[in-house]
XYZ file of C-alpha atoms in Angstrom:
614
model
C 7.087 27.192 14.224
C 8.537 28.051 10.738
C 8.757 31.805 9.605
C 5.091 32.349 8.331
C 6.338 35.398 6.421
C 8.924 33.512 4.337
C 6.353 30.529 4.141
C 3.935 33.238 2.110
C 6.119 34.129 0.044
C 7.039 30.531 -1.040
C 3.420 30.008 -1.440
C 3.318 32.647 -4.241
C 6.070 30.936 -5.740
C 4.993 27.195 -6.150
C 2.285 25.306 -8.489
C 0.139 24.103 -5.774
C 0.171 26.287 -2.674
C -2.739 24.180 -0.863
C -0.669 21.092 -0.500
C 1.242 22.900 2.185
C -1.467 25.273 4.069
C -3.510 22.707 5.894
C -6.761 24.499 7.147
C -9.055 22.024 5.641
C -12.365 21.086 6.914
C -11.972 18.928 9.932
C -8.702 19.638 10.549
C -7.518 19.664 14.377
C -4.671 21.903 15.351
C -3.714 21.645 19.296
C -1.600 24.052 21.595
C 1.699 21.839 21.101
C 3.121 23.628 24.445
C 0.641 21.515 26.169
C 1.352 18.127 24.456
C 2.547 15.306 26.639
C 3.473 13.171 23.194
C 3.913 15.032 19.721
C 3.508 12.917 16.679
C 3.509 13.902 13.181
C 2.543 11.237 10.276
C 4.833 11.051 7.502
C 3.486 10.282 4.087
C 6.630 10.016 1.800
C 4.664 11.352 -1.341
C 2.812 14.321 -2.445
C -0.376 15.793 -0.461
C -2.775 15.085 -3.357
C -1.660 11.145 -3.175
C -1.333 10.844 0.883
C -4.699 12.627 1.593
C -6.353 9.983 0.249
C -4.664 7.159 2.173
C -7.112 5.852 4.616
C -4.598 4.751 7.674
C -3.795 8.663 7.615
C -7.357 9.433 8.343
C -7.808 6.737 11.146
C -4.784 7.434 12.899
C -4.910 11.254 12.864
C -8.325 11.078 14.469
C -7.046 8.234 16.765
C -4.457 9.879 18.115
C -5.936 13.239 18.629
C -8.691 12.010 20.626
C -6.117 11.773 23.258
C -6.160 15.254 25.235
C -2.543 15.517 25.976
C -1.573 13.743 22.378
C -1.262 15.496 19.177
C -1.244 14.136 15.488
C -0.149 16.463 12.773
C 0.621 15.679 9.233
C 3.637 15.928 6.801
C 3.688 15.309 3.076
C 6.689 15.109 0.523
C 7.257 18.657 -0.593
C 7.151 18.620 -4.469
C 10.262 19.477 -6.669
C 9.300 23.211 -6.674
C 8.489 23.605 -3.247
C 11.673 22.112 -1.711
C 13.603 24.304 -4.012
C 11.854 27.532 -2.896
C 12.110 25.795 1.074
C 15.960 25.423 0.568
C 16.159 29.033 -0.990
C 14.514 30.270 1.955
C 15.771 28.211 4.666
C 12.741 26.918 5.666
C 12.839 23.502 7.284
C 9.975 20.570 6.419
C 7.234 21.520 8.354
C 3.569 20.242 9.842
C 0.742 21.233 8.223
C -1.250 22.114 11.235
C 1.057 24.231 13.382
C 3.700 24.829 10.833
C 6.140 23.321 13.426
C 9.416 21.775 12.229
C 9.099 18.087 12.298
C 12.631 17.404 14.155
C 10.655 19.342 17.192
C 8.228 16.328 16.991
C 8.503 12.881 19.409
C 7.964 10.881 16.633
C 7.849 11.105 12.922
C 5.946 7.978 11.854
C 6.280 7.021 7.955
C 3.823 4.874 6.442
C 5.249 2.647 3.694
C 2.823 1.648 0.878
C 5.024 1.311 -1.796
C 8.815 0.249 -2.123
C 9.715 3.216 -4.558
C 8.970 6.065 -2.095
C 11.924 4.777 0.055
C 14.310 7.851 -1.289
C 11.565 10.539 -0.413
C 11.735 9.116 3.683
C 15.628 9.828 3.086
C 14.799 13.273 1.697
C 12.548 14.106 4.166
C 14.570 13.707 6.852
C 17.402 15.495 5.307
C 14.624 18.531 4.726
C 13.685 17.934 8.175
C 17.204 18.666 9.790
C 16.841 14.962 11.014
C 20.049 12.382 10.964
C 18.982 9.938 8.209
C 20.882 7.277 9.679
C 19.345 6.000 13.249
C 22.747 5.497 14.926
C 23.486 9.286 14.515
C 20.341 10.357 16.691
C 20.605 11.867 19.968
C 18.236 12.680 22.741
C 17.088 15.848 21.054
C 16.217 14.171 17.814
C 12.595 12.462 17.280
C 12.090 8.781 16.945
C 11.411 7.640 13.444
C 8.900 5.126 12.907
C 7.399 3.287 10.056
C 4.594 0.815 9.387
C 2.183 -0.136 6.510
C 2.565 -3.362 4.298
C 6.107 -2.726 3.162
C 7.166 -3.143 6.559
C 6.949 -6.860 5.989
C 10.074 -6.916 4.853
C 11.919 -3.636 6.838
C 15.413 -4.690 5.938
C 16.330 -1.978 3.606
C 15.148 0.689 5.966
C 16.882 -1.046 8.921
C 19.725 1.199 9.023
C 17.129 4.543 9.089
C 14.168 3.521 10.797
C 14.075 3.542 14.859
C 10.778 1.602 15.341
C 8.915 -0.696 12.662
C 5.395 -1.285 13.401
C 4.807 -4.837 11.726
C 0.966 -5.494 11.517
C -2.268 -3.254 11.717
C -1.684 0.281 14.157
C -4.298 1.451 15.747
C -3.667 -0.368 19.200
C -0.334 -1.002 18.648
C 0.668 2.970 18.310
C -1.043 4.251 21.220
C 0.627 1.709 23.305
C 4.320 2.630 21.954
C 3.430 6.564 22.895
C 1.800 5.583 26.174
C 5.171 4.044 26.982
C 7.395 6.848 25.648
C 4.837 9.215 28.153
C 6.172 6.940 30.899
C 9.539 7.078 29.927
C 10.042 10.665 29.388
C 9.641 11.064 32.958
C 12.282 8.592 33.697
C 15.242 10.508 32.002
C 16.743 7.230 30.966
C 18.235 7.180 27.476
C 17.133 6.657 23.973
C 18.014 2.776 23.758
C 15.918 2.259 27.713
C 12.893 3.284 25.668
C 13.397 0.819 22.674
C 14.187 -1.819 25.055
C 10.905 -0.675 26.825
C 8.787 -1.202 23.695
C 10.787 -4.345 21.923
C 8.364 -6.714 24.194
C 5.184 -5.009 22.606
C 3.771 -7.177 20.244
C 4.209 -5.691 16.779
C 7.244 -4.020 17.298
C 10.553 -4.493 15.709
C 13.412 -2.298 16.676
C 16.392 -3.075 14.007
C 19.488 -2.323 16.131
C 18.238 -5.174 18.590
C 18.762 -8.054 16.019
C 21.824 -9.411 14.301
C 22.380 -10.399 10.862
C 25.152 -12.784 9.922
C 25.742 -13.390 6.361
C 27.145 -16.623 4.201
C 30.259 -16.321 1.978
C 27.739 -16.237 -0.692
C 25.929 -13.142 0.680
C 22.584 -15.235 1.682
C 21.742 -14.755 5.207
C 23.027 -17.295 7.842
C 20.826 -16.106 10.619
C 18.941 -13.244 12.216
C 19.065 -12.988 15.866
C 18.107 -10.530 18.893
C 21.511 -9.494 20.300
C 19.988 -8.248 23.800
C 18.226 -10.007 26.405
C 14.334 -9.768 26.381
C 13.759 -9.218 22.527
C 11.450 -11.859 21.140
C 13.006 -14.245 18.680
C 9.999 -13.399 16.234
C 8.080 -10.506 15.581
C 4.514 -11.424 15.764
C 2.118 -9.078 13.612
C -0.601 -7.229 15.465
C -4.242 -7.475 14.193
C -7.427 -5.932 15.269
C -9.555 -8.674 16.253
C -12.707 -7.194 16.330
C -13.563 -4.200 13.629
C -17.128 -3.574 14.981
C -15.670 -2.282 18.246
C -11.822 -0.914 16.677
C -11.907 2.632 16.367
C -13.088 4.388 13.180
C -13.110 8.056 12.348
C -16.398 9.689 12.192
C -14.601 12.861 10.588
C -12.323 13.102 7.690
C -9.850 15.766 6.439
C -11.625 17.287 3.520
C -8.629 18.911 0.929
C -9.216 22.127 -1.183
C -7.781 20.672 -3.704
C -8.670 17.225 -5.993
C -6.654 14.376 -4.736
C -6.527 10.992 -5.791
C -9.573 10.022 -4.200
C -12.164 12.639 -3.308
C -14.700 10.540 -1.351
C -15.727 8.571 1.748
C -13.535 5.524 2.199
C -15.843 2.737 4.076
C -13.605 0.076 5.042
C -16.123 -3.097 5.202
C -13.447 -5.799 6.019
C -10.282 -6.533 6.378
C -8.352 -9.796 4.847
C -8.786 -11.976 1.808
C -10.044 -15.842 1.574
C -8.886 -15.870 -2.346
C -5.179 -17.032 -1.645
C -4.291 -15.704 -4.891
C -0.458 -16.670 -4.685
C 1.219 -13.523 -6.170
C -0.823 -11.421 -3.685
C 1.038 -10.270 -0.700
C -2.025 -8.281 1.081
C -3.842 -11.617 0.917
C -1.760 -13.262 3.153
C -0.076 -10.779 5.407
C -3.782 -9.449 6.231
C -5.229 -12.499 7.290
C -7.505 -13.613 8.636
C -10.771 -11.914 7.119
C -12.736 -9.899 9.696
C -16.057 -7.996 8.563
C -17.758 -4.986 9.930
C -21.656 -5.735 10.455
C -23.786 -3.531 8.642
C -25.376 -1.771 11.407
C -21.456 -0.314 11.953
C -20.990 0.144 8.460
C -24.201 2.480 7.720
C -23.350 4.280 11.574
C -19.857 5.072 10.023
C -21.578 6.020 6.552
C -23.835 8.692 8.256
C -21.253 10.475 10.556
C -18.808 10.763 7.552
C -21.585 11.796 5.255
C -22.771 14.583 7.562
C -18.690 15.648 8.382
C -17.353 15.691 4.860
C -20.018 16.460 2.216
C -18.572 13.977 -0.285
C -21.097 12.623 -2.969
C -19.620 9.158 -3.118
C -18.910 6.321 -0.824
C -16.323 3.805 -1.668
C -16.664 0.133 -0.231
C -13.214 -0.500 0.819
C -11.244 -4.047 1.145
C -9.175 -6.338 -0.732
C -11.700 -7.790 -2.296
C -15.184 -5.999 -1.701
C -17.297 -8.366 -3.785
C -16.363 -10.817 -1.388
C -18.345 -8.849 1.545
C -20.661 -11.643 2.834
C -23.828 -9.173 3.064
C -22.894 -7.190 -0.051
C -26.157 -6.628 -1.899
C -28.009 -5.953 1.355
C -25.257 -3.490 2.328
C -25.599 -1.422 -0.871
C -29.335 -1.800 -0.978
C -29.399 -0.132 2.163
C -27.030 2.723 1.754
C -28.484 3.306 -1.655
C -31.734 3.777 -0.008
C -30.258 5.926 2.486
C -28.587 8.155 0.132
C -30.589 8.095 -2.876
C -32.349 11.560 -2.463
C -28.817 13.590 -1.515
C -27.551 11.550 -4.747
C -24.929 10.006 -3.167
C -22.968 7.351 -5.220
C -22.138 3.972 -4.093
C -18.624 2.552 -5.849
C -16.661 -0.628 -5.418
C -12.600 -0.032 -5.936
C -12.401 -3.133 -8.251
C -14.687 -6.137 -9.244
C -13.869 -9.784 -9.333
C -15.299 -11.233 -12.573
C -16.683 -14.169 -10.342
C -18.396 -12.458 -7.490
C -20.356 -9.713 -10.069
C -23.970 -9.953 -9.515
C -26.499 -8.277 -11.276
C -27.906 -7.264 -8.489
C -24.960 -5.365 -7.410
C -24.671 -3.768 -10.587
C -28.261 -2.699 -10.916
C -27.744 -0.803 -7.206
C -24.672 0.700 -8.136
C -25.782 2.185 -11.531
C -29.024 3.965 -9.835
C -26.989 6.967 -9.394
C -24.078 7.285 -11.370
C -22.069 4.988 -14.067
C -18.789 4.920 -14.256
C -16.064 2.658 -15.789
C -15.790 -0.980 -14.841
C -12.520 -2.386 -13.745
C -11.819 -6.011 -13.677
C -8.304 -7.862 -12.866
C -7.928 -11.487 -14.752
C -4.123 -11.051 -14.131
C -3.177 -13.497 -16.713
C -4.181 -14.489 -20.399
C -4.715 -18.010 -20.343
C -7.028 -20.420 -17.881
C -3.765 -22.157 -17.244
C -1.623 -19.314 -15.661
C -4.639 -18.119 -13.995
C -4.731 -21.837 -12.192
C -1.117 -21.260 -11.471
C -1.551 -18.229 -9.697
C -5.009 -19.481 -8.086
C -6.886 -16.456 -9.651
C -10.154 -18.791 -9.526
C -11.611 -16.719 -12.416
C -12.392 -18.279 -15.981
C -12.919 -16.348 -19.318
C -16.911 -17.320 -19.306
C -16.837 -15.051 -16.025
C -15.796 -12.462 -18.196
C -17.971 -12.970 -20.762
C -20.959 -13.039 -18.632
C -20.232 -10.097 -16.849
C -19.087 -7.940 -19.682
C -22.017 -8.834 -21.622
C -24.390 -7.937 -18.720
C -22.649 -4.629 -18.341
C -22.928 -3.505 -21.918
C -26.725 -4.455 -21.866
C -26.976 -2.199 -18.868
C -25.277 0.326 -20.735
C -21.534 0.521 -19.829
C -19.081 1.125 -22.147
C -15.811 1.495 -20.947
C -13.778 -1.415 -19.416
C -10.325 -1.462 -17.811
C -8.301 -5.181 -17.677
C -5.246 -5.455 -15.358
C -3.029 -8.051 -16.226
C 0.410 -9.332 -15.199
C 3.205 -10.023 -16.976
C 6.242 -12.308 -16.039
C 4.173 -14.610 -13.713
C 5.892 -18.166 -13.047
C 5.955 -20.534 -16.008
C 4.332 -17.912 -18.209
C 4.860 -18.676 -22.100
C 4.113 -16.279 -25.079
C 1.158 -17.963 -25.639
C -0.400 -16.626 -22.005
C 1.054 -13.119 -23.393
C -0.838 -13.361 -26.381
C -4.317 -14.470 -24.595
C -3.909 -11.070 -23.286
C -4.298 -9.458 -26.030
C -7.149 -12.391 -26.834
C -9.211 -11.308 -23.900
C -9.279 -7.732 -24.796
C -10.354 -8.023 -28.099
C -13.116 -10.671 -26.889
C -14.637 -7.681 -24.709
C -14.596 -5.502 -28.009
C -16.616 -8.466 -29.936
C -19.017 -8.809 -27.071
C -19.645 -5.044 -27.156
C -20.275 -4.927 -31.097
C -22.162 -8.063 -31.031
C -25.154 -6.084 -29.081
C -27.855 -4.497 -31.608
C -26.465 -1.069 -32.542
C -29.608 0.810 -31.066
C -29.183 -0.734 -27.936
C -25.654 0.012 -27.449
C -24.933 3.071 -25.031
C -21.770 5.398 -24.955
C -18.498 5.345 -27.129
C -16.811 2.019 -26.296
C -13.271 1.368 -25.009
C -11.201 -1.314 -23.433
C -7.859 -0.256 -21.854
C -5.596 -3.171 -21.311
C -2.835 -2.512 -18.904
C -0.182 -4.635 -17.688
C 2.283 -4.502 -14.878
C 5.373 -6.467 -14.336
C 5.237 -9.265 -11.836
C 7.320 -8.691 -8.373
C 7.949 -11.578 -6.197
C 6.982 -10.490 -2.881
C 7.881 -11.683 0.718
C 5.065 -13.786 2.405
C 3.818 -15.218 -0.603
C 3.959 -18.562 -2.521
C 6.005 -16.855 -5.008
C 8.663 -15.359 -3.027
C 11.211 -18.015 -3.923
C 10.841 -17.085 -7.823
C 13.364 -14.928 -9.784
C 11.716 -11.882 -11.270
C 12.041 -11.718 -15.247
C 14.769 -9.813 -16.416
C 14.196 -6.399 -17.632
C 14.895 -7.314 -21.222
C 12.793 -10.279 -21.095
C 9.846 -7.778 -19.652
C 10.355 -5.262 -22.601
C 10.471 -8.414 -25.218
C 7.171 -9.482 -23.777
C 5.725 -6.165 -23.818
C 6.624 -5.762 -27.408
C 4.782 -8.961 -28.451
C 1.347 -7.180 -26.913
C 2.314 -3.650 -28.748
C 2.974 -5.574 -31.816
C -0.233 -7.852 -31.774
C -2.780 -5.197 -30.368
C -3.758 -3.226 -33.684
C -7.099 -2.161 -33.194
C -7.811 1.477 -31.906
C -10.765 0.533 -29.527
C -8.244 -1.474 -27.230
C -5.596 0.819 -25.792
C -2.813 -1.057 -24.326
C -0.967 0.737 -21.482
C 2.038 -1.034 -19.563
C 4.626 -0.432 -16.243
C 7.877 0.352 -16.546
C 10.131 -2.418 -16.345
C 12.759 -0.658 -15.202
C 10.775 0.547 -12.037
C 9.523 -3.403 -11.208
C 12.766 -4.459 -11.383
C 14.076 -1.956 -8.630
C 10.800 -2.743 -6.795
C 11.941 -6.209 -6.438
C 15.200 -5.347 -5.300
C 13.812 -3.510 -2.259
C 10.620 -5.802 -1.629
C 13.301 -8.664 -1.272
C 16.790 -6.776 0.122
C 18.349 -6.946 3.155
C 19.834 -4.171 5.455
C 22.655 -3.832 3.091
C 20.686 -2.063 0.714
C 20.334 0.931 3.341
C 23.573 2.331 2.008
C 22.227 2.166 -1.514
C 19.050 4.138 -0.723
C 21.164 6.767 0.892
C 23.842 6.876 -2.284
C 20.889 6.822 -4.414
C 19.238 9.936 -3.028
C 22.765 11.538 -2.967
C 22.613 11.428 -6.692
C 19.357 12.799 -6.906
C 16.907 10.053 -6.497
C 13.320 11.015 -5.402
C 9.746 10.758 -6.143
C 10.938 7.448 -7.996
C 7.406 6.832 -8.122
C 6.890 9.392 -10.692
C 7.887 8.867 -14.352
C 9.313 12.324 -15.156
C 11.562 12.136 -12.277
C 12.596 8.568 -12.116
C 16.160 7.960 -13.241
C 17.082 4.448 -13.582
C 20.841 5.093 -14.587
C 21.583 6.834 -10.846
C 20.389 3.922 -9.304
C 22.539 1.637 -10.999
C 25.390 3.908 -9.975
C 24.477 3.490 -6.501
C 24.271 0.043 -6.794
C 27.960 -0.110 -8.420
C 29.788 2.319 -5.714
C 28.444 0.616 -3.021
C 29.471 -2.711 -4.434
C 25.662 -4.426 -4.285
C 24.529 -6.610 -7.157
C 20.614 -5.690 -7.695
C 20.309 -8.797 -9.591
C 20.715 -10.751 -6.524
C 17.814 -9.851 -5.143
C 15.564 -9.441 -8.065
C 16.404 -12.155 -10.611
C 18.349 -14.805 -8.381
C 15.770 -17.907 -7.895
C 15.594 -18.876 -4.028
C 16.360 -22.352 -2.418
C 14.047 -23.908 -0.342
C 15.891 -23.972 2.621
C 17.319 -19.954 2.291
C 16.958 -18.254 5.082
C 14.861 -14.804 3.937
C 15.418 -11.408 5.477
C 12.106 -11.499 6.723
C 12.147 -14.824 8.317
C 12.205 -13.053 11.869
C 8.231 -11.932 11.324
C 5.801 -14.311 12.076
C 2.775 -13.048 9.714
C 0.466 -15.958 10.998
C 0.972 -18.012 7.393
C 3.350 -20.354 8.090
C 6.592 -20.830 5.511
C 5.550 -24.788 4.781
C 2.216 -23.664 3.755
C 3.691 -20.699 1.244
C 5.994 -23.309 0.119
C 3.286 -25.974 -0.418
C 1.224 -23.714 -2.333
C 4.013 -22.308 -4.697
C 4.676 -26.459 -5.817
C 1.003 -26.425 -6.596
C 1.406 -23.915 -8.526
C 4.169 -25.252 -10.535
C 1.389 -28.273 -10.965
C -1.205 -25.517 -11.989
C -3.223 -27.334 -8.928
C -5.712 -24.943 -7.249
C -6.347 -24.282 -3.528
C -9.945 -23.140 -2.816
C -11.291 -20.148 -1.209
C -10.941 -20.698 2.766
C -14.449 -19.230 3.462
C -15.378 -22.742 1.872
C -13.179 -24.679 4.464
C -9.964 -24.218 6.026
C -7.045 -24.376 3.853
C -4.343 -25.030 6.851
C -2.664 -21.710 6.233
C -1.518 -21.543 9.778
C -3.398 -18.554 10.822
C -5.566 -19.972 13.241
C -3.179 -21.682 15.224
C -1.887 -18.040 16.513
C -4.624 -15.455 15.393
C -8.199 -15.893 15.987
C -10.955 -13.829 14.523
C -13.532 -13.671 11.621
C -13.794 -16.676 9.394
C -11.222 -18.732 11.756
C -13.030 -18.596 14.483
């Protein structure tokens, strides 16, 4: 345990001490001396962000149900806290027992966003754990990582010991069970890694060798020891109704990004949007039934006291019995004034019945994602929504008393033209016109429409993984088109930083040569790169220059159809041939139907069963 007197002095000098004290409602604290396996869940961002992550609550409670296992938590300390910790000589510690993280058996990071990678390096350093896996010895913990970003783990291949590809509930326990047995054997670290390398979903970077061509593209990725599978197959939970879901969630003392119950209604998506990595890697769709969800909600309401239940999934309006579920939840919790929310809404599956139920407790702003400004480009990306869907939905919402709408778009999509860009402005203006076409005495609230654009980032395991990203200059040119054309004060325009999106693309599609760039950028002071006030693009460019790595090679370069990708050793279930065919269809503006309406041949049902693929 760290020196608590020092910690108390530090906490008196930092902005939000509640980030570092633990002791929240439903926290689990065990006697570490009685634990066979000690795991610390590491979120590479601040407490306020990490505590809203559902995966943390699932694994935290799941692992702690084992009598001789413990799961504690650690988050990236904010700048003020890091400075004070260094001043007092306090290493990075867990919230529950205030134990230095180097004393745990596993430090398990969740990778939700590429721009948190320097925080991983920083947290290992603050925890006195060697940054590169090759430098860790028998007394050091194993560094694990899971989450959506591990579908290309290679930029962290020299840093992380163990990657978990896919859904982690079962496989994490399998790894920890194997560790418990290995501890008794007296064998070395490599022997443990060999034992778990055959577990489905486990990737051990040191057991794979990468050979490069003269132009720095990849020639081959092959196992370098016997017994390691050629392909790492992702793990999925086949039956969500029988899978683990926490009865309690930690309730923070301070406001977090989402202060609410997260009720996961299904996993996967059948829509097939061609830019969306999650829609490909989380296939097949698996739903929880209504009885299961009602039971989960009741336990979580009782154990947390939250006044909002958010129905979580990739596309919540696609839940097959959504209206029935919402009606039952509203009926059950209406007297307690507990509201039901949907995190984002599809324009083509948004019904009057759904909105009527949600508005019974409270009205919030409505968020929609048309993604592109023209029908032509929406067809290219297989979004499957029309301008008529937008008109119908916002007209109904305004008539029901809503007055605030957010619209999300991407710029830099394949085949995009300036006409598509201006179409974004036109849709924002159309929403405003619809509101003010309603008779004045029937309008309620102060109208605003917020139009937000992010910069398109090509991601692994999507039909656009072959595409070169727009240059930073091109992104800025397109942003300026919108800034100059949107002149109505009722239409607010927000946009994402192209510099940040460029780096995101580099890390999303990079290979293991980037590990040294990450460490170099961190040595120059890069951390919390996703926070605009701390992001320093020039330091990153210096790191690329000093390591001799060209970032344009990863972000802007168009890939040939026969190129070996850094992530090609992973089997996500969706075939590369299918993704390539979808890319070719995109270039022709051809749509692919929702696979709930009939199999589209992605390949997932050949190796994974469950959900709509049964």
